[in-house]
Amino acid sequence: MDLQESSVKNLVTKVKQDLLASSKVDVYSLVPPSPYDTAWLSMVSSPQQSDQPLFQGCLDWVLQHQNRGGSWGENIAHPTIECLTSTLACIVALTTWNVGHDAIQKGLAFIHANTEKLLEEQNGSFLEWFAIVFPAMIELAETKGLHVYFSNGSTALVEQVFSERQQIFKTQRWVSGCDQQQYYPARMLKYLEDGLIQSPSAIAYAFMKTGNKEFLVKLNSIVQTCGYGVPTVYPFDEDLVKIHLINQIERLGLAEHFMEEITSLLGQVYRSYISCEEPKSMAKHALPLQLYTHSLAFRLLRLHGYRVSPEKFCSFLKGEDIVAYIEEHHELFLSAMYNVYRATDVTFIGENQLKDARAFSRRILEKETIKDSTNLVRPITMTHLQEQIKHELSIPWLARLDHLEHRRCIERKETLGPWTGNALSYRLLSCQSNATLLQLAIENYTLRQSVFRNELKELERWSKDMGLADMGFARQKTTYCHFAVASTASNSSLSDVRLALVKGAILVTVADDFFDREGSMDELDALANAINRWEPKGLTGHGKTIFNALKDLVDDISGQFFNKNGYDIKAYLQDLWCQTIASWLKEAEWSRNGHAPSTVEYLQVATSSIASQTILLPAAFLLNPPPEIDILKCPQRQPLTNSLMLLTRLLNDIRSYQREQEEGKPNLVLLHMKENPNLGVEESIAIVQKTLDEKKKEFLELALSSNEMPEACKKLHLHCLKAFQMFFNSTNAFDSPTELLADINKAIFDPLRVEDVQGSFMPLNSMQGTLGLKKDKSLAIHGKSHYSSSKPCNGIFESTCAIKVQGNSRKDLVTKPYSRILSVKMRNPIIYTTFSKPKAYI
């Protein structure tokens, strides 16, 4: 085992121990703690002793988890605007209890140094939660005697945030609370009254404001479950965390290392998916996350062979008010619609609701791409999601190669969970967990590239030794074929299978060109007869070269199979090639005689001459377990293989009709035009394309849900279709000398280009000090703050923050839509711009 393999193995072991240690994953051990919410819990005073914190451990967590740069939050190398609100909340918490003077000074220094940059990154458009929480936290700090100083360059930006908050307040509908003395945004009051608060910070505020013991019970439950570093949301949807973990593992290209764990987790998700009844009416505020969860669960379950109905997430289309709400607030539903759209990739025949869901979700997603194309300023937090949406809409799933998709995910560090317009409230894995997975993904991808390069050298050697590289007339597609195979069937355990697939593809390409262009009818007949006899006597030149290469391939595959299974399949492999050669011979006769077959006659031959079954099936017998041997006798009788043969032929003919017309070869598009002279070429292509689209649905149902062959063999059929779809998606890329070169280099040769690797990937042992202390419950010794504080009285702050809005009315309000709640009154903000760094920073 070399160093690369050893590194991958060690990281796999670490991930299994840290993230997947048991069959029932503790989701709260995976979810990152929220400094903001933890700070709010630490501000709650004890009902028995008001000058002491109720959760001393939460205060201790705040003290222990400040980053070296002075901020609180997980993005150490690249702080986000969430770090501003988290840092403000934490220094307010420390000031409340008059501890952590040095930490407070460092926090203030961080805010002074970074606010301008972080606000500029939002491109003048602030998310609603931030426009409300950030000013409120500044004001709350002031009531504690903390003056938050900003640089001269950030003053206008901070004022813009305050101004945006005023605009939000003007557009809110206000209603009075139960005591008739306080006013709240109507939707927030609804959340409170329904007991739907899932935010620890919101519950902490509610308890401080009301003293309601139900909130105290919830707070105790949060700490007992999560430890003193509490998450942003509680209780968490456990299925959401599980499917996000599975999705992340698969998108990073790591699934082969965790199949047992994925199977266990998906079994849990499946039981939950089929047991939970869909509510008759879905609360609109909860809809984005529910759609996200159910659509992603559906996609993963269906891809792994579970029979599941799409009704769970498609039912929203039945409600006109829900549809109108989504269209009106489409930005809140981008993550949800992105996953709804992806879920429709695995549509089976007759599933009209998925067809409707695909059309609707695409329309919503296209709105976002249209906005982006007009250079509308957008918050930076949406950048990755926008890029994912563009990528999803531009290239069909079946045309995307898994290995390159893994690279894209790694390089872009696509680790975020659902985005619902509410900051990063649903970051579902801790920064440390994501960093470990990402490091493993980098090592794994690099190892695969090394394996692929060695395979390519072996294939080039074989092609040269067999004389195939020097044929002169044939297309030299060794690299193309290996790229397509390696980028779909990329698991490290499939090297022998890949070599067999590529050798088969090289032979098919050369032999097909020999039958189409080079060989005389006498030479073609001689080669066909020699293969039927399996005896090269009488062959010369190119025919002999092709026969010898074919014999070497068949001997190799049958020998490997015999060594593993104890019986020989050579005769069956020979017969499979005989069938393919016969179809090529028939097409050569048609072309040279000028015969135009009917479309029915053509497809009977052409589905065999495409040779996808001839490439795939011999290699499939190197899988464990292999398919039944009868599949080699007549591939057309196996529904999945027969479907693959038809689809690959249709894909080829749609993109190759011009070349084949010039060469005088039959082609389905051209034959359809001949039988329907009133139709033009574009209309004939559209009819063939419609047939192709419907037949793909049949293929997917067979590949994902049937039990007629082993899972690995079904997956290999899907890999083969994806390779053909890639070659013939929008052009004939297989015959282009340049179109695929950039992708080939990315897949096999170019090293990963992960931005700022040193900053993003701290050594795992050093990360423990800043990220891994989620459940630490010990209290360290900390200095007292020199700032005076407003003492909490009965859990309620006497001094509250304020800004002034139109008129002189004052309204005590809840300022945290969705998850952050804070009480404020209104007055003009004071923005300080003079700041002296503490001695530690000089």
XYZ file of N, CA, C and O in Angstrom, residues 104-253:
600
model
N -13.626 40.154 25.099
C -14.476 41.242 24.618
C -13.669 42.203 23.753
O -14.091 42.612 22.669
N -12.482 42.558 24.227
C -11.637 43.469 23.467
C -11.266 42.881 22.105
O -11.287 43.578 21.084
N -10.948 41.614 22.071
C -10.612 40.971 20.803
C -11.829 40.931 19.870
O -11.704 41.102 18.655
N -13.006 40.681 20.463
C -14.225 40.674 19.654
C -14.511 42.033 19.041
O -14.862 42.143 17.864
N -14.364 43.088 19.855
C -14.568 44.443 19.349
C -13.557 44.761 18.252
O -13.889 45.413 17.244
N -12.320 44.324 18.438
C -11.287 44.571 17.425
C -11.632 43.856 16.121
O -11.430 44.392 15.026
N -12.142 42.644 16.224
C -12.550 41.914 15.024
C -13.645 42.670 14.279
O -13.595 42.814 13.052
N -14.636 43.140 15.012
C -15.744 43.868 14.379
C -15.231 45.138 13.699
O -15.604 45.453 12.567
N -14.351 45.845 14.379
C -13.804 47.079 13.819
C -13.014 46.792 12.538
O -13.104 47.538 11.550
N -12.274 45.708 12.533
C -11.388 45.417 11.404
C -12.097 44.768 10.223
O -11.629 44.878 9.090
N -13.239 44.101 10.458
C -13.821 43.257 9.405
C -15.196 43.678 8.907
O -15.656 43.151 7.889
N -15.859 44.596 9.601
C -17.229 44.942 9.219
C -17.306 45.476 7.795
O -18.174 45.075 7.013
N -16.393 46.375 7.451
C -16.438 46.974 6.113
C -16.352 45.898 5.031
O -17.159 45.870 4.088
N -15.388 45.019 5.152
C -15.196 43.969 4.143
C -16.406 43.037 4.058
O -16.898 42.725 2.975
N -16.903 42.623 5.220
C -18.011 41.671 5.232
C -19.297 42.282 4.693
O -20.079 41.612 4.008
N -19.520 43.557 4.990
C -20.719 44.207 4.461
C -20.591 44.481 2.971
O -21.573 44.371 2.223
N -19.403 44.835 2.525
C -19.201 45.061 1.088
C -19.453 43.793 0.282
O -19.925 43.842 -0.851
N -19.141 42.654 0.879
C -19.335 41.386 0.178
C -20.804 41.089 -0.105
O -21.118 40.240 -0.944
N -21.698 41.778 0.579
C -23.126 41.536 0.358
C -23.674 42.294 -0.841
O -24.860 42.200 -1.160
N -22.811 43.083 -1.488
C -23.183 43.770 -2.730
C -24.405 44.663 -2.582
O -25.223 44.792 -3.494
N -24.536 45.270 -1.413
C -25.622 46.218 -1.204
C -26.973 45.589 -0.957
O -27.991 46.285 -0.896
N -27.036 44.276 -0.795
C -28.308 43.589 -0.574
C -28.167 42.695 0.647
O -27.460 41.694 0.614
N -28.850 43.068 1.745
C -28.702 42.339 3.002
C -29.918 41.456 3.235
O -31.062 41.874 3.025
N -29.655 40.247 3.677
C -30.747 39.350 4.012
C -31.549 39.924 5.171
O -31.014 40.613 6.034
N -32.836 39.599 5.187
C -33.741 40.223 6.156
C -33.317 39.961 7.593
O -33.346 40.854 8.429
N -32.911 38.715 7.876
C -32.520 38.414 9.255
C -31.364 39.297 9.696
O -31.333 39.771 10.830
N -30.400 39.526 8.792
C -29.230 40.312 9.163
C -29.596 41.782 9.326
O -29.109 42.447 10.260
N -30.453 42.287 8.454
C -30.851 43.692 8.539
C -31.579 43.998 9.838
O -31.634 45.148 10.276
N -32.141 42.990 10.472
C -32.838 43.182 11.746
C -31.922 42.877 12.927
O -31.809 43.658 13.875
N -31.214 41.772 12.858
C -30.439 41.322 14.021
C -29.192 42.165 14.240
O -28.857 42.516 15.376
N -28.475 42.489 13.177
C -27.220 43.218 13.328
C -27.408 44.564 14.034
O -26.724 44.851 15.033
N -28.346 45.417 13.590
C -28.563 46.665 14.324
C -29.020 46.432 15.758
O -28.595 47.143 16.683
N -29.885 45.432 15.942
C -30.404 45.180 17.284
C -29.289 44.753 18.239
O -29.275 45.149 19.412
N -28.343 43.970 17.737
C -27.246 43.544 18.598
C -26.300 44.699 18.911
O -25.737 44.775 20.011
N -26.117 45.608 17.969
C -25.316 46.807 18.240
C -25.958 47.611 19.366
O -25.295 48.067 20.309
N -27.271 47.757 19.273
C -27.993 48.540 20.281
C -27.985 47.841 21.634
O -27.864 48.487 22.683
N -28.128 46.533 21.616
C -28.092 45.800 22.880
C -26.717 45.950 23.532
O -26.611 46.085 24.755
N -25.679 45.937 22.709
C -24.334 46.147 23.236
C -24.223 47.516 23.905
O -23.599 47.662 24.972
N -24.820 48.542 23.291
C -24.770 49.886 23.858
C -25.437 49.936 25.231
O -24.962 50.619 26.150
N -26.530 49.210 25.373
C -27.216 49.229 26.667
C -26.377 48.588 27.762
O -26.619 48.815 28.950
N -25.385 47.772 27.336
C -24.485 47.142 28.296
C -23.251 48.009 28.569
O -22.355 47.598 29.289
N -23.208 49.165 27.924
C -22.047 50.018 28.079
C -20.941 49.714 27.090
O -19.823 50.216 27.207
N -21.249 48.878 26.089
C -20.274 48.527 25.066
C -20.504 49.395 23.842
O -21.553 49.313 23.211
N -19.549 50.218 23.493
C -19.645 51.005 22.271
C -18.926 50.245 21.172
O -17.725 49.973 21.269
N -19.680 49.890 20.144
C -19.121 49.124 19.032
C -18.591 50.113 17.994
O -19.347 50.874 17.396
N -17.281 50.124 17.816
C -16.644 51.097 16.935
C -16.461 50.507 15.536
O -16.046 49.364 15.375
N -16.760 51.353 14.552
C -16.619 50.942 13.157
C -15.606 51.838 12.446
O -15.441 52.998 12.797
N -14.958 51.283 11.443
C -14.001 52.074 10.665
C -14.756 53.113 9.844
O -15.951 52.975 9.581
N -14.033 54.178 9.438
C -14.662 55.218 8.631
C -15.275 54.648 7.362
O -16.340 55.078 6.923
N -14.605 53.648 6.783
C -15.112 53.075 5.540
C -16.387 52.281 5.695
O -17.113 52.072 4.717
N -16.682 51.815 6.891
C -17.873 50.986 7.089
C -19.085 51.774 7.571
O -20.181 51.231 7.644
N -18.890 53.047 7.904
C -19.981 53.837 8.488
C -21.203 53.863 7.588
O -22.338 53.590 8.026
N -20.997 54.193 6.316
C -22.133 54.281 5.392
C -22.814 52.929 5.225
O -24.050 52.848 5.116
N -22.038 51.868 5.243
C -22.612 50.529 5.098
C -23.456 50.153 6.308
O -24.529 49.561 6.176
N -22.962 50.477 7.510
C -23.729 50.191 8.725
C -25.025 50.988 8.719
O -26.101 50.471 9.061
N -24.946 52.244 8.310
C -26.155 53.063 8.226
C -27.148 52.474 7.227
O -28.366 52.525 7.424
N -26.622 51.898 6.152
C -27.492 51.268 5.155
C -28.251 50.090 5.759
O -29.424 49.869 5.454
N -27.568 49.323 6.628
C -28.243 48.199 7.273
C -29.364 48.705 8.175
O -30.480 48.170 8.164
N -29.088 49.765 8.952
C -30.135 50.344 9.797
C -31.300 50.836 8.945
O -32.475 50.649 9.310
N -30.987 51.472 7.841
C -32.041 51.986 6.959
C -32.880 50.856 6.395
O -34.107 50.962 6.299
N -32.218 49.761 6.050
C -32.954 48.622 5.507
C -33.868 48.021 6.565
O -34.957 47.543 6.259
N -33.438 48.059 7.822
C -34.306 47.556 8.885
C -35.560 48.404 8.985
O -36.671 47.888 9.175
N -35.402 49.714 8.865
C -36.571 50.586 8.916
C -37.563 50.232 7.816
O -38.780 50.203 8.042
N -37.043 49.956 6.625
C -37.932 49.603 5.519
C -38.671 48.299 5.798
O -39.847 48.154 5.463
N -37.990 47.369 6.423
C -38.639 46.103 6.768
C -39.758 46.343 7.756
O -40.870 45.800 7.617
N -39.496 47.158 8.772
C -40.517 47.418 9.780
C -41.738 48.112 9.176
O -42.875 47.880 9.586
N -41.507 48.953 8.194
C -42.629 49.668 7.575
C -43.556 48.718 6.827
O -44.752 48.983 6.714
N -42.999 47.660 6.306
C -43.799 46.736 5.498
C -44.410 45.610 6.311
O -45.201 44.826 5.780
N -44.068 45.497 7.605
C -44.624 44.434 8.430
C -46.030 44.784 8.902
O -46.365 45.939 9.126
N -46.838 43.734 9.029
C -48.151 43.919 9.648
C -48.006 43.614 11.129
O -47.511 42.560 11.518
N -48.423 44.570 11.983
C -48.205 44.453 13.428
C -49.506 44.108 14.131
O -50.573 44.598 13.793
N -49.401 43.240 15.113
C -50.551 42.897 15.942
C -50.109 42.911 17.392
O -48.930 42.769 17.704
N -51.061 43.085 18.299
C -50.704 43.128 19.717
C -50.610 41.725 20.270
O -51.275 40.801 19.810
N -49.745 41.592 21.291
C -49.602 40.315 21.967
C -50.715 40.117 22.972
O -51.640 40.931 23.107
N -50.604 39.046 23.718
C -51.677 38.686 24.637
C -51.825 39.692 25.761
O -52.912 39.812 26.347
N -50.754 40.429 26.079
C -50.873 41.396 27.160
C -51.344 42.756 26.669
O -51.477 43.686 27.451
N -51.571 42.888 25.352
C -52.073 44.117 24.730
C -51.131 45.300 24.864
O -51.439 46.385 24.417
N -49.962 45.125 25.459
C -49.032 46.232 25.660
C -47.835 46.149 24.710
O -47.061 47.091 24.625
N -47.691 45.029 24.012
C -46.537 44.862 23.152
C -47.006 44.460 21.758
O -48.052 43.853 21.589
N -46.211 44.813 20.772
C -46.566 44.570 19.382
C -45.508 43.693 18.724
O -44.318 43.807 19.000
N -45.991 42.835 17.845
C -45.119 41.879 17.183
C -45.466 41.808 15.693
O -46.618 42.047 15.310
N -44.514 41.444 14.837
C -44.873 41.090 13.467
C -45.850 39.926 13.516
O -45.658 38.971 14.277
N -46.894 39.988 12.697
C -47.978 39.016 12.794
C -47.493 37.580 12.639
O -47.889 36.688 13.373
N -46.586 37.348 11.685
C -46.147 35.976 11.461
C -45.346 35.444 12.634
O -45.404 34.277 12.966
N -44.573 36.333 13.323
C -43.797 35.865 14.458
C -44.684 35.520 15.635
O -44.447 34.557 16.353
N -45.734 36.318 15.838
C -46.664 36.013 16.913
C -47.327 34.658 16.665
O -47.530 33.874 17.588
N -47.617 34.386 15.402
C -48.213 33.103 15.060
C -47.282 31.966 15.454
O -47.691 30.958 16.018
N -45.966 32.115 15.162
C -44.998 31.089 15.535
C -44.983 30.877 17.043
O -44.975 29.768 17.550
N -44.972 31.980 17.787
C -44.906 31.899 19.241
C -46.122 31.190 19.806
O -46.036 30.319 20.663
N -47.306 31.600 19.312
C -48.536 31.041 19.859
C -48.687 29.566 19.513
O -49.240 28.788 20.253
N -48.178 29.170 18.370
C -48.302 27.773 17.958
C -47.250 26.881 18.590
O -47.226 25.669 18.366
N -46.345 27.472 19.341
C -45.285 26.673 19.944
C -44.318 26.102 18.939
O -43.721 25.060 19.145
N -44.162 26.809 17.799
C -43.313 26.298 16.733
C -41.897 26.832 16.805
O -41.127 26.664 15.873
N -41.546 27.488 17.889
C -40.192 28.012 17.998
C -39.206 26.861 18.007
O -39.301 25.954 18.823
N -38.277 26.907 17.076
C -37.236 25.888 17.036
C -35.858 26.518 17.215
O -34.855 25.877 16.947
N -35.841 27.750 17.665
C -34.579 28.446 17.826
C -34.229 28.569 19.291
O -34.975 29.168 20.067
N -33.099 28.033 19.740
C -32.707 28.200 21.136
C -32.619 29.663 21.549
O -33.002 30.008 22.671
N -32.128 30.527 20.653
C -32.049 31.947 21.017
C -33.435 32.529 21.201
O -33.666 33.336 22.116
N -34.383 32.120 20.364
C -35.753 32.612 20.493
C -36.384 32.142 21.798
O -37.074 32.900 22.492
N -36.134 30.874 22.130
C -36.702 30.332 23.368
C -36.080 31.021 24.576
O -36.761 31.318 25.557
N -34.781 31.265 24.511
C -34.107 31.961 25.614
C -34.705 33.351 25.804
O -34.989 33.771 26.932
N -34.895 34.078 24.709
C -35.495 35.404 24.821
C -36.908 35.314 25.387
O -37.296 36.088 26.275
N -37.691 34.343 24.864
C -39.072 34.215 25.320
C -39.133 33.941 26.818
O -39.995 34.468 27.537
N -38.209 33.113 27.312
C -38.202 32.836 28.747
C -37.803 34.073 29.544
O -38.415 34.384 30.577
N -36.789 34.799 29.070
C -36.383 36.018 29.771
C -37.509 37.048 29.772
O -37.678 37.805 30.729
N -38.293 37.060 28.749
C -39.349 38.061 28.628
C -40.593 37.690 29.424
O -41.279 38.558 29.965
N -40.896 36.404 29.482
C -42.170 35.995 30.080
C -42.037 35.207 31.374
O -42.984 35.152 32.159
N -40.896 34.551 31.569
C -40.759 33.676 32.727
C -41.574 32.415 32.619
O -41.696 31.655 33.589
N -42.130 32.143 31.428
C -42.972 30.970 31.210
C -42.160 29.692 31.412
O -41.127 29.486 30.785
N -42.629 28.809 32.279
C -41.884 27.605 32.620
C -41.789 26.630 31.447
O -40.878 25.792 31.410
N -42.729 26.723 30.493
C -42.628 25.841 29.327
C -41.349 26.131 28.538
O -40.711 25.220 28.012
N -40.991 27.410 28.489
C -39.757 27.768 27.801
C -38.545 27.262 28.584
O -37.542 26.850 27.993
N -38.630 27.288 29.883
C -37.541 26.786 30.708
C -37.343 25.294 30.482
O -36.208 24.807 30.394
N -38.445 24.559 30.376
C -38.356 23.117 30.090
C -37.660 22.884 28.759
O -36.798 21.997 28.623
N -38.016 23.704 27.760
C -37.393 23.556 26.438
C -35.897 23.847 26.505
O -35.081 23.154 25.895
N -35.530 24.885 27.251
C -34.122 25.234 27.366
C -33.327 24.108 28.030
O -32.226 23.759 27.587
N -33.887 23.544 29.089
C -33.203 22.431 29.757
C -33.063 21.227 28.827
O -32.038 20.539 28.815
N -34.099 20.984 28.015
C -34.053 19.871 27.078
C -32.966 20.084 26.037
O -32.241 19.144 25.660
N -32.824 21.317 25.568
C -31.790 21.635 24.575
C -30.405 21.329 25.127
O -29.584 20.664 24.480
N -30.148 21.793 26.342
C -28.822 21.613 26.927
C -28.562 20.141 27.237
O -27.447 19.633 27.028
N -29.575 19.438 27.713
C -29.391 18.021 28.019
C -29.084 17.209 26.763
O -28.296 16.264 26.783
N -29.694 17.593 25.640
C -29.513 16.857 24.391
C -28.229 17.251 23.675
O -27.507 16.398 23.155
N -27.944 18.532 23.645
C -26.874 19.058 22.787
C -25.615 19.429 23.536
O -24.592 19.724 22.902
N -25.643 19.459 24.845
C -24.516 19.999 25.584
C -24.616 21.517 25.633
O -25.640 22.104 25.290
N -23.542 22.160 26.011
C -23.605 23.608 26.221
C -23.321 24.420 24.961
O -23.520 25.636 24.960
N -22.853 23.774 23.905
C -22.759 24.450 22.606
C -23.983 24.086 21.804
O -24.039 23.021 21.187
N -24.998 24.942 21.806
C -26.302 24.563 21.261
C -26.379 24.899 19.779
O -25.722 25.829 19.301
N -27.197 24.168 19.014
C -27.311 24.429 17.577
C -28.251 25.593 17.288
O -28.897 26.133 18.180
N -28.338 25.949 16.034
C -29.222 27.038 15.607
C -30.684 26.630 15.670
O -31.551 27.464 15.894
N -30.949 25.351 15.441
C -32.322 24.856 15.397
C -32.448 23.670 16.342
O -31.581 22.802 16.384
N -33.543 23.659 17.102
C -33.832 22.537 17.987
C -35.339 22.461 18.201
O -35.971 23.467 18.475
N -35.955 21.296 18.098
C -35.309 20.047 17.690
C -35.027 20.038 16.199
O -35.728 20.678 15.426
N -34.001 19.316 15.813
C -33.616 19.199 14.422
C -34.376 18.049 13.775
O -34.711 17.073 14.418
N -34.658 18.204 12.487
C -35.203 17.097 11.711
C -34.065 16.097 11.493
O -33.154 16.336 10.696
N -34.104 14.984 12.196
C -33.000 14.036 12.131
C -32.820 13.455 10.734
O -31.702 13.195 10.288
N -33.939 13.258 10.032
C -33.825 12.746 8.665
C -33.093 13.738 7.774
O -32.339 13.337 6.873
N -33.302 15.024 8.006
C -32.622 16.042 7.212
C -31.111 15.937 7.382
O -30.357 16.015 6.408
N -30.666 15.764 8.606
C -29.230 15.638 8.858
C -28.684 14.373 8.194
O -27.610 14.388 7.573
N -29.421 13.285 8.286
C -28.962 12.020 7.709
C -28.855 12.101 6.187
O -27.852 11.685 5.600
N -29.897 12.638 5.552
C -29.851 12.684 4.088
C -28.819 13.700 3.612
O -28.207 13.523 2.549
N -28.616 14.760 4.397
C -27.578 15.715 4.022
C -26.202 15.065 4.107
O -25.352 15.269 3.233
N -25.981 14.273 5.130
C -24.699 13.575 5.287
C -24.480 12.600 4.131
O -23.389 12.560 3.537
N -25.506 11.825 3.798
C -25.398 10.891 2.670
C -25.133 11.655 1.371
O -24.253 11.294 0.577
N -25.899 12.707 1.170
C -25.753 13.506 -0.049
C -24.346 14.089 -0.168
O -23.734 14.084 -1.237
N -23.832 14.569 0.956
C -22.503 15.167 0.941
C -21.436 14.115 0.636
O -20.516 14.355 -0.156
N -21.567 12.959 1.240
C -20.615 11.871 0.985
C -20.634 11.479 -0.487
O -19.581 11.292 -1.122
N -21.821 11.377 -1.059
C -21.927 10.945 -2.451
C -21.443 12.017 -3.411
O -20.749 11.716 -4.395
N -21.760 13.273 -3.142
C -21.358 14.333 -4.067
C -19.850 14.582 -4.034
O -19.285 15.103 -4.993
N -19.221 14.205 -2.956
C -17.767 14.320 -2.872
C -17.043 13.100 -3.446
O -15.818 13.053 -3.466
N -17.814 12.109 -3.901
C -17.210 10.927 -4.495
C -16.698 9.910 -3.502
O -15.798 9.133 -3.821
